[in-house]
Coordinates of C-alpha atoms and ligand atoms in Angstrom, one line a residue:
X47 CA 4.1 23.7 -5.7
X48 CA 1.7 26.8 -5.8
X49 CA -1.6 26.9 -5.6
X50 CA -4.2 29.4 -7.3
X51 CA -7.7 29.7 -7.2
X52 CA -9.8 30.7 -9.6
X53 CA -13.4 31.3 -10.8
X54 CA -14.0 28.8 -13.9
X55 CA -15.1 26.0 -15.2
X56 CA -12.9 22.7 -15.2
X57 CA -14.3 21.6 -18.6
X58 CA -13.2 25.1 -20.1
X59 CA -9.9 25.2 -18.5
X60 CA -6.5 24.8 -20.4
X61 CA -4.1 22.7 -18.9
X62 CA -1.6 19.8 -19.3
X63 CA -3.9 18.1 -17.3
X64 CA -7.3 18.3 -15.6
X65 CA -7.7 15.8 -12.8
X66 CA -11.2 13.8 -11.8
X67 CA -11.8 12.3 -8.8
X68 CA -14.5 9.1 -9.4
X69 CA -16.2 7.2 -7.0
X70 CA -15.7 3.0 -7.4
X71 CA -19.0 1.1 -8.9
X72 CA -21.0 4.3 -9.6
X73 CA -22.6 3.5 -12.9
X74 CA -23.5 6.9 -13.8
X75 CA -21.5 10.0 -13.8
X76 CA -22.4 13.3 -12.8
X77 CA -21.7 17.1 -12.3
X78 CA -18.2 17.9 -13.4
X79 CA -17.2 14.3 -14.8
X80 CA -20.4 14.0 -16.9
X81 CA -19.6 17.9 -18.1
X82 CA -16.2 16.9 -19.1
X83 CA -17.6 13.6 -20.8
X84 CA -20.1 14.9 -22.3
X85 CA -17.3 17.3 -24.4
X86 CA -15.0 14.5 -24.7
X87 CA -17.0 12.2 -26.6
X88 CA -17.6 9.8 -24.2
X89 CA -13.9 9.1 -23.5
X90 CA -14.7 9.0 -19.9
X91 CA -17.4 6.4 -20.0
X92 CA -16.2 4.3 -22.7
X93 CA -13.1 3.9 -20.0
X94 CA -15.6 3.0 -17.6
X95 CA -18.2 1.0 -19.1
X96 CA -15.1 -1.3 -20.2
X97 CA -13.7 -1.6 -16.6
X98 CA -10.1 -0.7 -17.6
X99 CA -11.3 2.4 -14.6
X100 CA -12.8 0.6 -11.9
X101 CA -12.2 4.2 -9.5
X102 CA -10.5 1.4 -7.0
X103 CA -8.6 3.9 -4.3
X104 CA -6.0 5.7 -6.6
X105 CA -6.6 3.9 -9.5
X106 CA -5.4 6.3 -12.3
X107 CA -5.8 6.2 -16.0
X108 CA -4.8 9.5 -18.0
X109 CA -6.4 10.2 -20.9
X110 CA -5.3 12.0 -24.2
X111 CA -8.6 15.0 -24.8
X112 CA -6.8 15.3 -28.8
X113 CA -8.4 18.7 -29.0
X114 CA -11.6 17.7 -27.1
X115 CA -10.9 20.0 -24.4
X116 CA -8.6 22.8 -23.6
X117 CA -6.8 20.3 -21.5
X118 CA -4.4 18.3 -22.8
X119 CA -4.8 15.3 -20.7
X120 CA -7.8 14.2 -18.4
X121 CA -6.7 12.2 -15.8
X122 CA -8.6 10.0 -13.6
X123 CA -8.3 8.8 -10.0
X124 CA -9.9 6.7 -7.8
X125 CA -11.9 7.6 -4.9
X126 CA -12.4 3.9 -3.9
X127 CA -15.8 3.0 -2.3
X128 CA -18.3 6.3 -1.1
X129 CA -19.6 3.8 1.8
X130 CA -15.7 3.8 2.9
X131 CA -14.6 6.8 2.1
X132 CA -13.2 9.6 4.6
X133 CA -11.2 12.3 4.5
X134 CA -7.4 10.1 5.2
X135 CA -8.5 8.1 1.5
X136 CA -9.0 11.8 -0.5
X137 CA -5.7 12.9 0.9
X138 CA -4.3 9.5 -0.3
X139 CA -5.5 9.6 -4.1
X140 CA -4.8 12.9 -4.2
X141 CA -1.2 12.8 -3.2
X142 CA -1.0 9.5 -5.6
X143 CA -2.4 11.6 -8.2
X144 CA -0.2 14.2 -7.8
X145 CA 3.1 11.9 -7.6
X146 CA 1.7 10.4 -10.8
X147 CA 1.6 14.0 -12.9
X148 CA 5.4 14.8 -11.8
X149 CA 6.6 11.4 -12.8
X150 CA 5.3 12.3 -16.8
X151 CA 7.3 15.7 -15.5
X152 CA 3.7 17.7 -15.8
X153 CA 4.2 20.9 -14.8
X154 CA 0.7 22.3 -14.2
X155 CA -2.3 20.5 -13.5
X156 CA -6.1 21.7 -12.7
X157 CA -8.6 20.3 -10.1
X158 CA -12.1 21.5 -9.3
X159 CA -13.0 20.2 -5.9
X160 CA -16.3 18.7 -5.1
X161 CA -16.7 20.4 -2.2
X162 CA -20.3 17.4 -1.0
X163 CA -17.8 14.3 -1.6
X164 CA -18.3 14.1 2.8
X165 CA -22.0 16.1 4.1
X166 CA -21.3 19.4 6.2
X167 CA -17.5 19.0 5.6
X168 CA -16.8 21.3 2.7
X169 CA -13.8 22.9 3.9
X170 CA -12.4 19.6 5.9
X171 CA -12.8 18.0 2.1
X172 CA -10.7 20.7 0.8
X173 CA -8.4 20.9 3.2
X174 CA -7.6 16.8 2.9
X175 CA -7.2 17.6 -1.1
X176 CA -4.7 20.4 -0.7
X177 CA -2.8 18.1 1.8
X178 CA -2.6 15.5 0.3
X179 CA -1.2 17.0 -3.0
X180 CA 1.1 18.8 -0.9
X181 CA 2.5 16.5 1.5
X182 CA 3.1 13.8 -1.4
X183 CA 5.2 15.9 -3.1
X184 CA 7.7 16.6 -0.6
X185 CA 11.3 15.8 -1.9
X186 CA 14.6 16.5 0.3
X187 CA 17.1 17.4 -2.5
X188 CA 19.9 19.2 -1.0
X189 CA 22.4 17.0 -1.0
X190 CA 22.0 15.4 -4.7
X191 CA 24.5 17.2 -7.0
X192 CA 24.4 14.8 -9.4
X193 CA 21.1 14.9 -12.6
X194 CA 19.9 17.5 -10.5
X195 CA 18.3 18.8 -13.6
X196 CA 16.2 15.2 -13.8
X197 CA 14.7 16.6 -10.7
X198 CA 10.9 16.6 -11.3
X199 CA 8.5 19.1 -9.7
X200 CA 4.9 20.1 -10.5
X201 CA 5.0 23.6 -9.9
X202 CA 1.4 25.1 -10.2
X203 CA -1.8 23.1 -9.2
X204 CA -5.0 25.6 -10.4
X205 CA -8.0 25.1 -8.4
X206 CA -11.3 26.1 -10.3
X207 CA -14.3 26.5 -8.3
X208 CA -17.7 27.8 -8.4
X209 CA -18.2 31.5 -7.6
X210 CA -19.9 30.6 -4.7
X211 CA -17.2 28.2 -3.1
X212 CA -14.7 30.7 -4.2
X213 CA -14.1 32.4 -0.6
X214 CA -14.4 28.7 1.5
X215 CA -11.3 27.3 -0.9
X216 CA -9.6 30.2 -0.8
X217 CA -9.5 30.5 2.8
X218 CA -8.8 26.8 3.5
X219 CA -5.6 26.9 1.1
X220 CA -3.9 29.5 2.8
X221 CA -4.2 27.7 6.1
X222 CA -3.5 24.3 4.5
X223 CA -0.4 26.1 2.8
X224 CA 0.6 27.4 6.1
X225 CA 0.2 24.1 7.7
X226 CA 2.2 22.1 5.6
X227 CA 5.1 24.5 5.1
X228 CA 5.1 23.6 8.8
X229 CA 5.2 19.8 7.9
X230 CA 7.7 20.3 5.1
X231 CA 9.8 22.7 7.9
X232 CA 10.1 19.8 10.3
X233 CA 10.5 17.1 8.0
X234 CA 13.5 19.4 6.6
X235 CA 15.3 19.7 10.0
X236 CA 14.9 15.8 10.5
X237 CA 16.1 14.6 7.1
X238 CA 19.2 16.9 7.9
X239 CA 22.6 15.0 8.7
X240 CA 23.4 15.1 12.1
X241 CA 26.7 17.0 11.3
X242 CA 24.7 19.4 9.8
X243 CA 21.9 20.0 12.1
X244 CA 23.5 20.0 15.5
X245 CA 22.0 21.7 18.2
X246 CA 23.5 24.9 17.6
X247 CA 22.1 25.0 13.7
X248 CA 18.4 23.9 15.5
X249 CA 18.7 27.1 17.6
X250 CA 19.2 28.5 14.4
X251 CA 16.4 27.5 12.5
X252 CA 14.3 28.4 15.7
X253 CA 15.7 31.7 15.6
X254 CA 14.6 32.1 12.1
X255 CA 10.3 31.3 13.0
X256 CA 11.1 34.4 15.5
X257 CA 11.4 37.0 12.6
X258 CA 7.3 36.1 12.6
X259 CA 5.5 39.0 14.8
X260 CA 4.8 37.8 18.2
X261 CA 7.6 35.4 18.2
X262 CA 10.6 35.5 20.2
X263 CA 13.4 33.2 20.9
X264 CA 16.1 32.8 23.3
X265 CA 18.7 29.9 23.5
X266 CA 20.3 29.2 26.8
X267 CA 24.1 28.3 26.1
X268 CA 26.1 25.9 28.5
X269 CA 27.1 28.9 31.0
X270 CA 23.5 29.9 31.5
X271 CA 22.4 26.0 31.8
X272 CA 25.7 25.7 34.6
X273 CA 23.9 28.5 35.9
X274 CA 20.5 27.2 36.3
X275 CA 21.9 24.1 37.4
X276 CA 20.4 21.7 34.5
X277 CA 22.8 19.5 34.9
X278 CA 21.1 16.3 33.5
X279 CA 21.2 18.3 29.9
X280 CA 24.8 19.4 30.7
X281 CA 25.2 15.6 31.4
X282 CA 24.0 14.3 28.4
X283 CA 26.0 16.7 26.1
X284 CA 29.4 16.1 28.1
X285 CA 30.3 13.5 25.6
X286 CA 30.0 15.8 22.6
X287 CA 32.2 18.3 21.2
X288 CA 29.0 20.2 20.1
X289 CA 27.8 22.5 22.8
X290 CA 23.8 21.8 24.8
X291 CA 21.3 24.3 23.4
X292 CA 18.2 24.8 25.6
X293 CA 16.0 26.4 23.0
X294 CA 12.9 28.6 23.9
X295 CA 10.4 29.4 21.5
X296 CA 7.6 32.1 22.6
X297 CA 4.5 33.2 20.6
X298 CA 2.3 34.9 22.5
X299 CA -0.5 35.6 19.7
X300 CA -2.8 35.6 23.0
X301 CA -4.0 37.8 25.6
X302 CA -1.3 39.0 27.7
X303 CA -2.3 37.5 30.6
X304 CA -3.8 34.1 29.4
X305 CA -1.8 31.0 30.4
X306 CA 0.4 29.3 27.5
X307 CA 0.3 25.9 26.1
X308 CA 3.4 24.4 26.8
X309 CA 5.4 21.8 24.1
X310 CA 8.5 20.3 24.9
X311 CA 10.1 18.8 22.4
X312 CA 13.0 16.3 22.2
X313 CA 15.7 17.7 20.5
X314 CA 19.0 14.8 20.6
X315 CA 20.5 15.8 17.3
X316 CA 22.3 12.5 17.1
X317 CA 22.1 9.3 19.5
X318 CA 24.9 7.4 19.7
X319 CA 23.9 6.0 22.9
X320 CA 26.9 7.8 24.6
X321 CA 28.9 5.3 26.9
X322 CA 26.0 2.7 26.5
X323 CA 27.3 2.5 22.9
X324 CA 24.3 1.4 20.5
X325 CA 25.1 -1.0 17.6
X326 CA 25.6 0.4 14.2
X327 CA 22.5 -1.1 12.5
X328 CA 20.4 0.6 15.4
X329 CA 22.0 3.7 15.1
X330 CA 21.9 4.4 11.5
X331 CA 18.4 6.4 11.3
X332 CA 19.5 8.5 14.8
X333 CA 20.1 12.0 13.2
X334 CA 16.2 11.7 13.6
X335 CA 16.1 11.4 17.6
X336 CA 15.0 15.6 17.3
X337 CA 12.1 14.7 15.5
X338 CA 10.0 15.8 18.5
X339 CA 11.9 18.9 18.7
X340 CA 11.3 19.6 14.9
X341 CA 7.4 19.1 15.6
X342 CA 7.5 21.6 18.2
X343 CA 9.4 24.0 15.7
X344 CA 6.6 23.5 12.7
X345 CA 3.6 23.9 15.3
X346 CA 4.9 27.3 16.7
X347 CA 5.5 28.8 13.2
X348 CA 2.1 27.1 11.9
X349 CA 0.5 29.1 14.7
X350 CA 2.4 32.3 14.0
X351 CA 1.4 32.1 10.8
X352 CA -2.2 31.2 11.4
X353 CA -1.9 34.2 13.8
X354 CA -3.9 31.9 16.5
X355 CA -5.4 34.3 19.6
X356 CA -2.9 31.9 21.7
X357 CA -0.1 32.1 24.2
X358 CA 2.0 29.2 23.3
X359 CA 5.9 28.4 24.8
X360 CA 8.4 25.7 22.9
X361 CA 10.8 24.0 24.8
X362 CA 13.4 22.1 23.0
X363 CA 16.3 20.8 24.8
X364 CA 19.4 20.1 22.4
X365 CA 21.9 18.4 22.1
X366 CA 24.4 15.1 20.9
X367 CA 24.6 11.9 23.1
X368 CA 28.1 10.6 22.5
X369 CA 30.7 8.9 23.9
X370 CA 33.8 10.5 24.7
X371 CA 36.5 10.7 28.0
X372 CA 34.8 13.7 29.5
X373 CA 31.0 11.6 28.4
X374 CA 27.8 11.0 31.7
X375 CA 28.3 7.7 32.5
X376 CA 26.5 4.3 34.2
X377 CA 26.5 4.8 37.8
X378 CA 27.2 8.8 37.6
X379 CA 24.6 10.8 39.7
X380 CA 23.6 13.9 38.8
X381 CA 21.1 16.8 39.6
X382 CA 18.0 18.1 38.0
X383 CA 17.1 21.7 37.2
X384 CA 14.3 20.3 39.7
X385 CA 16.8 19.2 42.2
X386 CA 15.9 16.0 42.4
X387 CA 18.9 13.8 41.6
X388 CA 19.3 11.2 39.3
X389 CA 21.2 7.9 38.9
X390 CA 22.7 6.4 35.5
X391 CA 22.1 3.4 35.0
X392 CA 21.8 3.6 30.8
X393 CA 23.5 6.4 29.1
X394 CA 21.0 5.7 25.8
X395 CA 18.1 6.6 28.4
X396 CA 19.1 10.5 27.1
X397 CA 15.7 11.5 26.0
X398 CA 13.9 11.6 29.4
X399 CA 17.2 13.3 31.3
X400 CA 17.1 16.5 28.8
X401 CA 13.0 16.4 28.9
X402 CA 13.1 16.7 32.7
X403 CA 14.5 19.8 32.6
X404 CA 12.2 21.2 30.0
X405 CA 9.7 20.1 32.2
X406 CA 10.7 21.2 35.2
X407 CA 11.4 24.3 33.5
X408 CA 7.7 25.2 32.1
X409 CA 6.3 25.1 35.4
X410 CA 8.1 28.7 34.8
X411 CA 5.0 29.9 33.1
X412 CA 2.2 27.9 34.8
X413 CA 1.0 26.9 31.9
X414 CA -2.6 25.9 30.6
X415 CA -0.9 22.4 29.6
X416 CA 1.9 20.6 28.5
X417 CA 2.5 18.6 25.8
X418 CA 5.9 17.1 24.8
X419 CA 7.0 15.0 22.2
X420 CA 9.7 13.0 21.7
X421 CA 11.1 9.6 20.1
X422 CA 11.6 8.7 23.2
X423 CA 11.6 4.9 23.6
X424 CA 12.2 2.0 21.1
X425 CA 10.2 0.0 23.6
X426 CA 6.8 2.2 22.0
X427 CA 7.5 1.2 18.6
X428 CA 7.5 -2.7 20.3
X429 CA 4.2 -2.1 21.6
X430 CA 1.9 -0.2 19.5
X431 CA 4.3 -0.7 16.0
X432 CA 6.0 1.5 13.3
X433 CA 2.8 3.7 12.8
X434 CA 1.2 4.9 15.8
X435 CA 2.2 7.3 18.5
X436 CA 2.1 6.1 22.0
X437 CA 0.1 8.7 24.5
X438 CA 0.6 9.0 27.9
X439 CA -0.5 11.4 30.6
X440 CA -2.0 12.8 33.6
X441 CA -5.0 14.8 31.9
X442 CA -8.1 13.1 30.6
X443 CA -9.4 16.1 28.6
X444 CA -6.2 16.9 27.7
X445 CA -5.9 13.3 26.3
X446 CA -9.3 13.8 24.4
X447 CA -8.5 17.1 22.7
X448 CA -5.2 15.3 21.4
X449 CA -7.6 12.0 20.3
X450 CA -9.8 14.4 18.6
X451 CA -7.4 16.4 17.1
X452 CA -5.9 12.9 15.5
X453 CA -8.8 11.6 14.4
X454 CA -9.3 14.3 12.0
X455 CA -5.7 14.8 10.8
X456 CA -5.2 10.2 10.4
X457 CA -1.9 10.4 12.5
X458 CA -2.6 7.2 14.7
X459 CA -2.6 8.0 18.4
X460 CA -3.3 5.2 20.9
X461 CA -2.5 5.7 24.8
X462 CA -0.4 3.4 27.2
X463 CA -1.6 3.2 31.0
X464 CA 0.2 5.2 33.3
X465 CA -0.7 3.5 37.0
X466 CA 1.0 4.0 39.9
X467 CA 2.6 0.9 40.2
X468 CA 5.4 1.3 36.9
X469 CA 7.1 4.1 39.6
X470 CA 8.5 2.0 41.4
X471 CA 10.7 0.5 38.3
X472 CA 12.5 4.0 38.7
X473 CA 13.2 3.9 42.2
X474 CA 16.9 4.4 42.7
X475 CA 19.0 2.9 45.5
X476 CA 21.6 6.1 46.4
X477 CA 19.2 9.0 44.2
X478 CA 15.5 10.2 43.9
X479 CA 15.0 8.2 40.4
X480 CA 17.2 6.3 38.2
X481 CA 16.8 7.0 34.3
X482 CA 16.2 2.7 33.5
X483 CA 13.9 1.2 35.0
X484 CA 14.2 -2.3 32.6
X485 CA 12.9 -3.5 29.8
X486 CA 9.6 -4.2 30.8
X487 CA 7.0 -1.5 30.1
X488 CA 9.5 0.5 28.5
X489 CA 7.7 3.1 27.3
X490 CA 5.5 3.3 29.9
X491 CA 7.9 3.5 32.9
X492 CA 10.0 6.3 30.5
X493 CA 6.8 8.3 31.1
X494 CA 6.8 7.6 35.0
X495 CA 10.3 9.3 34.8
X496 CA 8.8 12.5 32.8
X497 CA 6.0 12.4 35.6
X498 CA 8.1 13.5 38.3
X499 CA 9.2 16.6 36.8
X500 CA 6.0 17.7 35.7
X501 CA 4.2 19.7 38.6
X502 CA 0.8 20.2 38.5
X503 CA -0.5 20.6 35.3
X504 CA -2.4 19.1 32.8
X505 CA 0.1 17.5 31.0
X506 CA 0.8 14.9 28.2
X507 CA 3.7 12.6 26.6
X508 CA 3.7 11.8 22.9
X509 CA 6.4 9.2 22.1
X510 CA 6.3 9.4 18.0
X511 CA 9.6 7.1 18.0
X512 CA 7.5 4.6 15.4
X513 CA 6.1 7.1 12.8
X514 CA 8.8 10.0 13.1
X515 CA 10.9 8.3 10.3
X516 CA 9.6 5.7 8.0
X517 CA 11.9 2.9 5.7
X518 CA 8.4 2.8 2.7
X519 CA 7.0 5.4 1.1
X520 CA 3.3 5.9 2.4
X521 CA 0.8 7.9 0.1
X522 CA 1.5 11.4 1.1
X523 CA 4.4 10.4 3.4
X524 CA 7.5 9.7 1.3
X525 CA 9.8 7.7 3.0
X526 CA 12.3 9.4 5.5
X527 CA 11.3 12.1 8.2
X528 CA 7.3 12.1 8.4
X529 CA 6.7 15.5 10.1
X530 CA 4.4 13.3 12.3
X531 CA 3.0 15.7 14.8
X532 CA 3.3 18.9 13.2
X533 CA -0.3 18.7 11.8
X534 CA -2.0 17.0 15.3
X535 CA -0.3 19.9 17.2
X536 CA -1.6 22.2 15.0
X537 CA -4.9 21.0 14.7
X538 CA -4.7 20.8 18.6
X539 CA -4.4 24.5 19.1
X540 CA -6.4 25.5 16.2
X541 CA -9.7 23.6 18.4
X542 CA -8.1 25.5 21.7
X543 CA -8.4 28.8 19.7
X544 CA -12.0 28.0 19.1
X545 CA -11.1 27.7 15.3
Ligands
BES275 N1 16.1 7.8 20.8 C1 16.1 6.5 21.4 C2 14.8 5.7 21.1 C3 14.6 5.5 19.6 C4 15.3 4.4 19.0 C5 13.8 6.3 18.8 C6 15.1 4.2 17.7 C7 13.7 6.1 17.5 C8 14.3 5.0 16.9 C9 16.2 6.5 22.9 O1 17.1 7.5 23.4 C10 16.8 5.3 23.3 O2 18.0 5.0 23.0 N2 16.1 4.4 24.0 C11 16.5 3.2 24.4 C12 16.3 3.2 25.9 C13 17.0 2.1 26.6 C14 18.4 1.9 26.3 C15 16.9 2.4 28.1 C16 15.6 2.1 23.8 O3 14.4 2.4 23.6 O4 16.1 1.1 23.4
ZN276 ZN1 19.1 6.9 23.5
ZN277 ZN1 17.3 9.2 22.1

């Protein structure tokens, strides 16, 4: 969908539909609404006055202007309660909204955007509206062949604004736009088969962000990883028939000299569980397990294209875990990048074995922090549930920033302790660490494995194994790959920049 801006007047604008936004239990209408009204005989308040619109949150009632207006339809949507209200519930009525419009196959629709719906947050309010239509929207279509032409799509949303909020909206929907190509980027390379996106088509794709100025890529192939001795990726891949990528992703939009921000990202293009075979039921959504690796992918072009004053470094270890004669197996030991050595004792335990390296391998840049994320562990989706990432780390400001960041963008991030005493669940008999440590603290003692390959930086773990892929639509997530991350990265490095 595009998105223009222009200097006007909603109540004067022609469209197949103009939408309102309505606060629940507000016996009088105002500004724009009463404008619109006003011209439409009453239609609005008649609606109202009868409760068949109560403006619950995204309520929607469309009306028919019959030559009222310029408009052909007005539609309504509900804000819900203003004492409740926050930015998370105007992205949510506006991607129901939107979803709404394409179902009647509307084409076009208008919006004026009241920019005092939250004080002092004009451009966070229209920010949340432009997400919100967006991200509700997104559809992955590729693969349908068949009634392709019944594929519905609004193409162009019109945003009329005063002439004095004119430069504030326009501003905030090119960043928004940038920002959720990002989302729709990531959420692309997850819904992808796995025998479509294997690790090789992921370099790909990250070879693609580096035709953006300032960003480079370079994708380490099995000789230079034998080479560099990062044998716990080599390990994991030996099962597959698709070769390891170790992709790195550099944007250094900074000064030369400034330390980067570090983000590993998980990048299993399908887990099988290897040798340590999963069931078939638990491995039917596991094209997703790069889902971290895709978030990493969306931030760095975000930030290329929000050309952010920062030095920032991807890290995306890929590859297949599968099970095969020449396949890692339980009991193997093998050596880190690091060169600490590792015992097998669950081949499924993947994740953490490719993210060492990663990790060992940013030290490389003595970075201002690290970040990874991953879908790490089933065991964080047992303890926090389907929506919420698990956080874990070493850094408390570090950990604040990120809280911050999510409170503003409603991705759910709640942290796990990381005390000394989970270590010694990874303790290994004949090597430095085994890669299972149980399934008690799951989660948790994954992270203890990441620890020791971290150095001394601030540094920490997102496991977004819940919310990377959801089974029900949500408002402006439709159900599939979320793009969780993208936007809390993002919105991360956009405070660091001082934006
Ligand atoms: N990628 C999985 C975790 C996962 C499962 C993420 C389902 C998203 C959805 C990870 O590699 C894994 O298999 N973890 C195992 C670890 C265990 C066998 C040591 C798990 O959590 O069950
Ligand atoms: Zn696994
Ligand atoms: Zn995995």
């Amino acid at each position: 969908m595009k998105i223009s801006v222009k200097k006007g007047k909603l109540a004067d604008t022609k469209s197949q539909a103009i939408i309102l936004a309505l606060f629940e239990g507000k016996k009088k209408l105002a500004g724009v609404a009463l404008q619109i009204d006003k011209r439409a005989d009453g239609l609005i308040s008649e609606l109202i006055d009868s409760h068949d619109f109560e403006a619950k949150l995204s309520q929607i009632s469309v009306i028919y202007s019959r030559g009222l207006l310029p408009a052909k339809r007005i539609v309504l949507v509900g804000l819900g309660k203003q004492s409740e209200f926050n930015l998370e519930k105007l992205r949510i009525a506006f991607a129901k909204v939107m979803q709404h419009l394409r179902n009647l196959n509307i084409k076009e629709a208008a919006i004026s955007i009241d920019l005092n719906l939250i004080p002092n947050a004009k451009g966070e309010v229209a920010q949340a509206v432009a997400e919100g239509s967006l991200l509700g929207l997104y559809q992955y279509t590729p693969f349908k062949t068949v009634g392709r032409e019944d594929l519905k799509n609004i193409e162009q949303l019109n945003i009329v604004a005063e002439e004095k909020d004119l430069s504030l909206i326009e501003a905030t929907i090119k960043k928004v736009q940038i920002i959720t190509q990002a989302v729709y980027f990531a959420r692309d390379l997850v819904s992808a088969p796995g025998n479509k996106m294997t690790p090789a088509m992921l370099a790909k794709n990250a070879q693609e962000i580096a035709t953006r100025k300032h960003v480079s890529c370079n994708v380490l192939d099995k000789a230079k990883m034998n080479e560099l001795g990062m044998d716990l990726l080599l390990g994991v891949g030996s099962g597959s028939n698709e070769e390891p990528k170790f992709i790195i992703l550099e944007y250094m939009g900074g000064k030369k000299d400034a330390a980067p921000i570090a983000l590993v990202g998980k990048g299993v293009t399908f887990d099988s569980g290897g040798i340590c075979i999963k069931s078939a039921d638990r491995m039917n959504d596991l094209k997703t397990d790069m889902s971290g690796g895709a978030a990493v992918m969306g931030a760095i072009m975000a930030s290329a294209d929000l050309q952010l004053p920062l030095n920032i470094v991807g890290l995306i270890p890929a590859t297949e875990n599968m099970p095969s004669g020449t396949a890692y197996k339980p009991g193997d030991v093998l050596k880190s990048y690091s060169g600490k050595t590792i015992e097998i004792i669950n081949t499924d335990a993947e994740g953490r074995l490719i993210l060492a390296e990663a990790l060992a391998y940013a030290s490389k840049y003595k970075p201002a922090a690290i970040i990874d994320v991953a879908t790490l562990t089933g065991a964080s989706v047992i303890a926090l549930g389907e929506d919420v990432i698990a956080m874990l780390g070493t850094d408390d400001k570090l950990k604040s920033e990120l809280n911050k960041a999510a409170q503003k963008t409603g991705e759910l991030v709640w942290e796990l302790p990381l005390w000394e005493s989970y270590h010694e669940q990874i303790k290994s008999d004949i090597a430095d660490y085994k890669n299972y440590g149980g399934r008690a603290g799951g989660a948790i003692t994954a992270t203890a494995f990441l620890s020791k390959f971290v150095g001394d930086f601030p540094w920490v773990h997102l496991d977004i194994s819940g919310p990377a892929w959801i089974d029900k639509d949500k408002p402006y997530i439709p159900k599939g790959a979320s793009g969780v991350a993208v936007r809390l990265l993002v919105e991360f490095l956009r405070n660091r920049a001082g934006e």
